[in-house]
Amino acid sequence: MEGIMVVFDFDKTIVECDSDNWVVDELGFTERYNQLLNTMPWNSMMDTLMKEMHTQGITTDDIARVLKTVPIHPRVIPAIKAAHAAGCDLRIVSDANTFFIETVLDHLGLKNCFTEINTNPGYVDEQGRLRILPIHDFTKTPHECNNPCPPNMCKGLVIKRLLSEHNTKKFIYLGDGIGDYCPSLRLREGDHVMPRKNYPVYDMISSNPMLIRAKIHEWADGEDLERILQSLIQEDIIISSNGDNDNNVSRLFEFDCKLGVLPVISHRALPQTVCWRF
């Protein structure tokens, strides 16, 4: 394989919360959110809330200001920057929206690290109102996935496309939610999946880990994320160098200098048949 593609979820993976809920709560719309919840599809509800915020004088600048205070583990930013500096192709596959994600990434200085963001469209219309639409218009045609994906987005289909377009790359997928289970099933032997421990995707994978062909690496927080991701990248550098020790040392030294830390202790994947409890 040639190179690594690292695919991140956004909410509760890059940032430490659900960005939709963060904006709603911080701008004082929690009660209205609770009234609308379960009365319409999620994207329609968020679009309605953005309309009501606009009507009440809340601007997109106000929304961006709140997004810039979203919590993030301090080790996630250097982990992303180091992976990008090491030559990894970084992507995002998220059920958030472009406005929220790009605002946060711009603020953190991470936007240029990512080649592609796959998410629901979020844009400012001619009236200055933030609009949020589904990436897949399920009112016209369903995405026909039998896994527990939301109707507006099947992340597994995104991963299927990326695997087809970049089949020589090794994939590392990081996520936390139910929607991250389908892409985990799409990964191949030799790929890696990093489910966040004690989150829905971890529970789903652990219920039958033999369904996952990729190596499984659980993580609990940003420190784990950084350590495991760095270890997997270093491992690929060694393997892809085909025994060229001088080249190995040079590339590892370059990677560690970019990361700004000493080389990490090697990391082992969890044996699917031993370490998962049913």
Short mmCIF file of C-alpha atoms in Angstrom, two decimals:
data_model
loop_
_atom_site.label_atom_id
_atom_site.label_comp_id
_atom_site.label_asym_id
_atom_site.label_seq_id
_atom_site.Cartn_x
_atom_site.Cartn_y
_atom_site.Cartn_z
CA MET A 1 0.00 0.00 0.00
CA GLU A 2 1.15 3.57 -0.68
CA GLY A 3 0.45 6.16 1.97
CA ILE A 4 -2.19 6.53 4.64
CA MET A 5 -5.65 8.06 4.60
CA VAL A 6 -6.93 9.07 8.03
CA VAL A 7 -10.69 9.62 8.17
CA PHE A 8 -12.11 11.47 11.17
CA ASP A 9 -15.61 11.89 12.45
CA PHE A 10 -16.04 15.41 13.84
CA ASP A 11 -18.44 15.55 16.80
CA LYS A 12 -17.09 13.79 19.90
CA THR A 13 -14.00 12.76 17.93
CA ILE A 14 -12.19 15.94 16.88
CA VAL A 15 -14.25 18.09 19.25
CA GLU A 16 -15.49 16.94 22.65
CA CYS A 17 -19.21 17.52 22.10
CA ASP A 18 -22.03 17.47 19.58
CA SER A 19 -21.57 20.78 17.76
CA ASP A 20 -25.31 21.09 17.03
CA ASN A 21 -26.18 20.77 20.70
CA TRP A 22 -23.34 23.12 21.67
CA VAL A 23 -24.68 25.93 19.47
CA VAL A 24 -28.29 25.37 20.56
CA ASP A 25 -27.42 25.35 24.28
CA GLU A 26 -24.95 28.25 24.20
CA LEU A 27 -27.40 30.48 22.33
CA GLY A 28 -30.29 29.73 24.69
CA PHE A 29 -32.44 27.56 22.43
CA THR A 30 -32.43 24.35 24.49
CA GLU A 31 -36.12 24.58 25.38
CA ARG A 32 -37.13 25.19 21.77
CA TYR A 33 -34.88 22.32 20.69
CA ASN A 34 -36.67 19.99 23.12
CA GLN A 35 -40.03 21.08 21.71
CA LEU A 36 -38.99 20.33 18.12
CA LEU A 37 -37.07 17.13 18.83
CA ASN A 38 -38.74 14.05 17.29
CA THR A 39 -41.26 16.20 15.38
CA MET A 40 -39.17 16.36 12.19
CA PRO A 41 -35.90 15.03 10.71
CA TRP A 42 -32.74 16.25 12.46
CA ASN A 43 -31.48 18.45 9.60
CA SER A 44 -34.92 20.01 9.20
CA MET A 45 -35.03 20.72 12.93
CA MET A 46 -31.59 22.38 12.88
CA ASP A 47 -32.57 24.43 9.83
CA THR A 48 -35.75 25.53 11.62
CA LEU A 49 -33.76 26.51 14.71
CA MET A 50 -31.35 28.55 12.58
CA LYS A 51 -34.35 30.34 11.03
CA GLU A 52 -35.81 31.15 14.45
CA MET A 53 -32.43 32.35 15.69
CA HIS A 54 -32.17 34.65 12.67
CA THR A 55 -35.67 35.98 13.30
CA GLN A 56 -34.69 36.81 16.88
CA GLY A 57 -31.62 38.74 15.76
CA ILE A 58 -28.92 36.11 16.25
CA THR A 59 -26.39 36.47 13.43
CA THR A 60 -24.03 34.01 11.80
CA ASP A 61 -21.23 35.92 13.55
CA ASP A 62 -22.91 35.05 16.86
CA ILE A 63 -23.04 31.38 15.83
CA ALA A 64 -19.39 31.44 14.76
CA ARG A 65 -18.39 33.07 18.06
CA VAL A 66 -20.02 30.21 19.98
CA LEU A 67 -18.41 27.58 17.74
CA LYS A 68 -14.99 29.04 18.51
CA THR A 69 -15.51 28.09 22.17
CA VAL A 70 -16.29 24.43 21.46
CA PRO A 71 -14.31 22.12 23.80
CA ILE A 72 -11.44 20.12 22.34
CA HIS A 73 -8.81 17.93 23.99
CA PRO A 74 -5.42 19.70 23.87
CA ARG A 75 -3.67 16.73 22.22
CA VAL A 76 -6.05 16.46 19.26
CA ILE A 77 -4.72 19.55 17.46
CA PRO A 78 -1.05 18.46 17.49
CA ALA A 79 -2.10 14.91 16.53
CA ILE A 80 -3.88 16.19 13.41
CA LYS A 81 -1.07 18.57 12.49
CA ALA A 82 1.55 15.84 12.89
CA ALA A 83 -0.39 13.35 10.76
CA HIS A 84 -0.74 15.98 8.03
CA ALA A 85 2.94 16.92 8.25
CA ALA A 86 3.87 13.24 7.95
CA GLY A 87 2.14 13.11 4.55
CA CYS A 88 -1.14 11.46 5.53
CA ASP A 89 -4.24 12.28 3.49
CA LEU A 90 -6.77 13.56 6.07
CA ARG A 91 -10.53 13.53 5.49
CA ILE A 92 -13.64 14.25 7.56
CA VAL A 93 -16.88 12.27 7.33
CA SER A 94 -19.44 13.82 9.65
CA ASP A 95 -23.17 14.29 10.19
CA ALA A 96 -22.56 17.88 11.35
CA ASN A 97 -22.47 20.56 8.62
CA THR A 98 -19.93 22.52 6.59
CA PHE A 99 -20.48 25.85 8.36
CA PHE A 100 -19.91 24.42 11.83
CA ILE A 101 -16.93 22.25 10.85
CA GLU A 102 -15.13 24.83 8.73
CA THR A 103 -15.64 27.54 11.35
CA VAL A 104 -14.04 25.36 14.04
CA LEU A 105 -11.20 24.14 11.81
CA ASP A 106 -10.41 27.68 10.67
CA HIS A 107 -10.31 28.86 14.28
CA LEU A 108 -7.99 26.02 15.30
CA GLY A 109 -5.72 26.43 12.28
CA LEU A 110 -6.57 22.95 11.00
CA LYS A 111 -8.62 23.55 7.86
CA ASN A 112 -5.68 23.25 5.47
CA CYS A 113 -4.79 19.88 6.99
CA PHE A 114 -7.86 18.26 5.41
CA THR A 115 -8.22 17.31 1.76
CA GLU A 116 -11.98 16.80 1.88
CA ILE A 117 -14.95 17.30 4.22
CA ASN A 118 -17.96 15.08 3.66
CA THR A 119 -20.92 16.45 5.61
CA ASN A 120 -24.30 18.17 5.38
CA PRO A 121 -24.31 21.49 3.51
CA GLY A 122 -24.40 24.55 5.75
CA TYR A 123 -24.34 27.97 4.11
CA VAL A 124 -25.42 31.58 4.61
CA ASP A 125 -28.24 32.63 2.24
CA GLU A 126 -28.89 36.04 0.74
CA GLN A 127 -30.85 37.11 3.85
CA GLY A 128 -27.85 36.33 6.05
CA ARG A 129 -29.54 33.27 7.56
CA LEU A 130 -27.66 30.04 8.11
CA ARG A 131 -29.25 27.17 6.19
CA ILE A 132 -28.58 23.50 7.04
CA LEU A 133 -29.59 20.85 4.52
CA PRO A 134 -29.14 17.06 4.32
CA ILE A 135 -26.22 15.77 2.26
CA HIS A 136 -28.54 13.06 0.92
CA ASP A 137 -32.10 14.09 0.08
CA PHE A 138 -33.90 11.10 1.56
CA THR A 139 -37.29 12.59 0.65
CA LYS A 140 -36.54 11.73 -2.99
CA THR A 141 -34.55 8.50 -2.75
CA PRO A 142 -33.31 6.52 0.29
CA HIS A 143 -29.62 5.61 0.41
CA GLU A 144 -30.73 1.96 0.80
CA CYS A 145 -28.21 1.04 3.49
CA ASN A 146 -29.32 -1.74 5.84
CA ASN A 147 -27.00 -0.65 8.66
CA PRO A 148 -28.17 1.82 11.35
CA CYS A 149 -27.28 4.96 9.39
CA PRO A 150 -29.34 8.16 9.61
CA PRO A 151 -31.54 8.71 6.55
CA ASN A 152 -29.60 11.79 5.43
CA MET A 153 -26.15 10.19 5.42
CA CYS A 154 -24.54 6.79 5.06
CA LYS A 155 -20.88 7.17 6.00
CA GLY A 156 -20.26 3.66 4.70
CA LEU A 157 -21.04 4.82 1.16
CA VAL A 158 -18.50 7.62 1.54
CA ILE A 159 -15.85 5.15 2.69
CA LYS A 160 -16.78 2.80 -0.17
CA ARG A 161 -16.09 5.63 -2.63
CA LEU A 162 -12.82 6.59 -0.95
CA LEU A 163 -11.64 2.97 -0.94
CA SER A 164 -12.42 2.73 -4.65
CA GLU A 165 -10.61 5.97 -5.47
CA HIS A 166 -7.62 5.34 -3.20
CA ASN A 167 -7.36 1.56 -2.99
CA THR A 168 -3.56 1.59 -2.60
CA LYS A 169 -3.71 3.60 0.61
CA LYS A 170 -4.00 2.18 4.12
CA PHE A 171 -7.08 3.57 5.90
CA ILE A 172 -7.39 4.62 9.54
CA TYR A 173 -10.94 5.49 10.61
CA LEU A 174 -11.80 7.29 13.87
CA GLY A 175 -15.32 7.73 15.21
CA ASP A 176 -17.67 7.46 18.15
CA GLY A 177 -21.30 7.21 17.05
CA ILE A 178 -23.79 4.75 15.60
CA GLY A 179 -23.21 6.21 12.15
CA ASP A 180 -19.53 5.22 12.36
CA TYR A 181 -20.37 1.52 12.49
CA CYS A 182 -21.21 1.17 8.78
CA PRO A 183 -17.86 2.60 7.57
CA SER A 184 -16.07 0.36 10.06
CA LEU A 185 -17.63 -2.66 8.33
CA ARG A 186 -16.32 -1.43 4.96
CA LEU A 187 -12.66 -1.37 5.98
CA ARG A 188 -10.31 -4.09 4.76
CA GLU A 189 -7.70 -6.30 6.36
CA GLY A 190 -4.65 -4.12 6.85
CA ASP A 191 -6.77 -1.06 7.64
CA HIS A 192 -7.38 0.25 11.15
CA VAL A 193 -10.51 1.39 12.98
CA MET A 194 -10.32 3.48 16.14
CA PRO A 195 -13.68 3.40 17.98
CA ARG A 196 -13.99 5.68 20.98
CA LYS A 197 -14.29 3.55 24.11
CA ASN A 198 -17.69 3.43 25.83
CA TYR A 199 -19.38 5.28 22.96
CA PRO A 200 -22.04 3.72 20.67
CA VAL A 201 -19.71 2.53 17.89
CA TYR A 202 -17.46 0.84 20.45
CA ASP A 203 -20.43 -1.00 21.92
CA MET A 204 -21.65 -2.08 18.47
CA ILE A 205 -18.22 -3.33 17.39
CA SER A 206 -17.62 -5.12 20.68
CA SER A 207 -20.93 -6.99 20.36
CA ASN A 208 -19.48 -8.91 17.40
CA PRO A 209 -15.89 -7.87 16.60
CA MET A 210 -15.42 -10.72 14.13
CA LEU A 211 -17.50 -8.70 11.64
CA ILE A 212 -14.71 -6.12 11.48
CA ARG A 213 -11.86 -6.99 9.11
CA ALA A 214 -9.71 -4.00 10.09
CA LYS A 215 -7.56 -3.99 13.21
CA ILE A 216 -9.39 -2.47 16.18
CA HIS A 217 -7.76 0.13 18.43
CA GLU A 218 -9.92 1.59 21.18
CA TRP A 219 -9.24 5.10 22.49
CA ALA A 220 -10.71 7.04 25.40
CA ASP A 221 -9.49 10.62 25.02
CA GLY A 222 -7.29 12.91 22.95
CA GLU A 223 -4.13 11.63 24.58
CA ASP A 224 -5.01 8.07 23.51
CA LEU A 225 -5.94 9.31 20.05
CA GLU A 226 -2.58 11.01 19.58
CA ARG A 227 -0.54 8.10 20.92
CA ILE A 228 -2.29 5.41 18.88
CA LEU A 229 -2.47 7.43 15.67
CA GLN A 230 1.22 8.31 15.89
CA SER A 231 2.10 4.67 16.50
CA LEU A 232 0.11 3.47 13.48
CA ILE A 233 1.73 6.08 11.22
CA GLN A 234 5.21 5.15 12.43
CA GLU A 235 4.43 1.47 11.88
CA ASP A 236 3.44 2.20 8.29
CA ILE A 237 6.62 4.20 7.71
CA ILE A 238 8.69 1.21 8.78
CA ILE A 239 6.70 -1.32 6.71
CA SER A 240 6.52 0.82 3.56
CA SER A 241 10.28 1.38 3.63
CA ASN A 242 10.79 -2.34 2.85
CA GLY A 243 13.71 -2.92 5.19
CA ASP A 244 15.66 0.18 4.17
CA ASN A 245 16.98 0.96 7.65
CA ASP A 246 18.58 4.28 6.70
CA ASN A 247 15.32 5.40 5.13
CA ASN A 248 13.37 4.15 8.15
CA VAL A 249 15.47 6.19 10.56
CA SER A 250 15.28 9.29 8.36
CA ARG A 251 11.49 9.16 7.96
CA LEU A 252 10.86 8.36 11.63
CA PHE A 253 13.16 11.17 12.73
CA GLU A 254 11.39 13.58 10.38
CA PHE A 255 7.99 12.49 11.70
CA ASP A 256 9.03 12.82 15.35
CA CYS A 257 10.50 16.27 14.73
CA LYS A 258 7.25 17.38 13.16
CA LEU A 259 5.32 16.01 16.10
CA GLY A 260 7.73 17.56 18.56
CA VAL A 261 8.00 14.50 20.81
CA LEU A 262 10.23 11.48 21.27
CA PRO A 263 9.28 8.23 19.50
CA VAL A 264 6.37 6.45 21.15
CA ILE A 265 6.29 2.93 22.46
CA SER A 266 4.91 0.54 19.86
CA HIS A 267 1.15 0.02 19.98
CA ARG A 268 -0.66 -3.26 19.48
CA ALA A 269 -4.14 -3.73 18.07
CA LEU A 270 -6.69 -5.49 20.21
CA PRO A 271 -7.07 -9.18 19.27
CA GLN A 272 -10.64 -9.43 18.01
CA THR A 273 -11.19 -12.79 19.68
CA VAL A 274 -9.60 -11.99 23.06
CA CYS A 275 -9.87 -8.42 24.24
CA TRP A 276 -13.48 -7.66 23.45
CA ARG A 277 -16.03 -8.53 26.10
CA PHE A 278 -19.50 -9.55 25.08
#
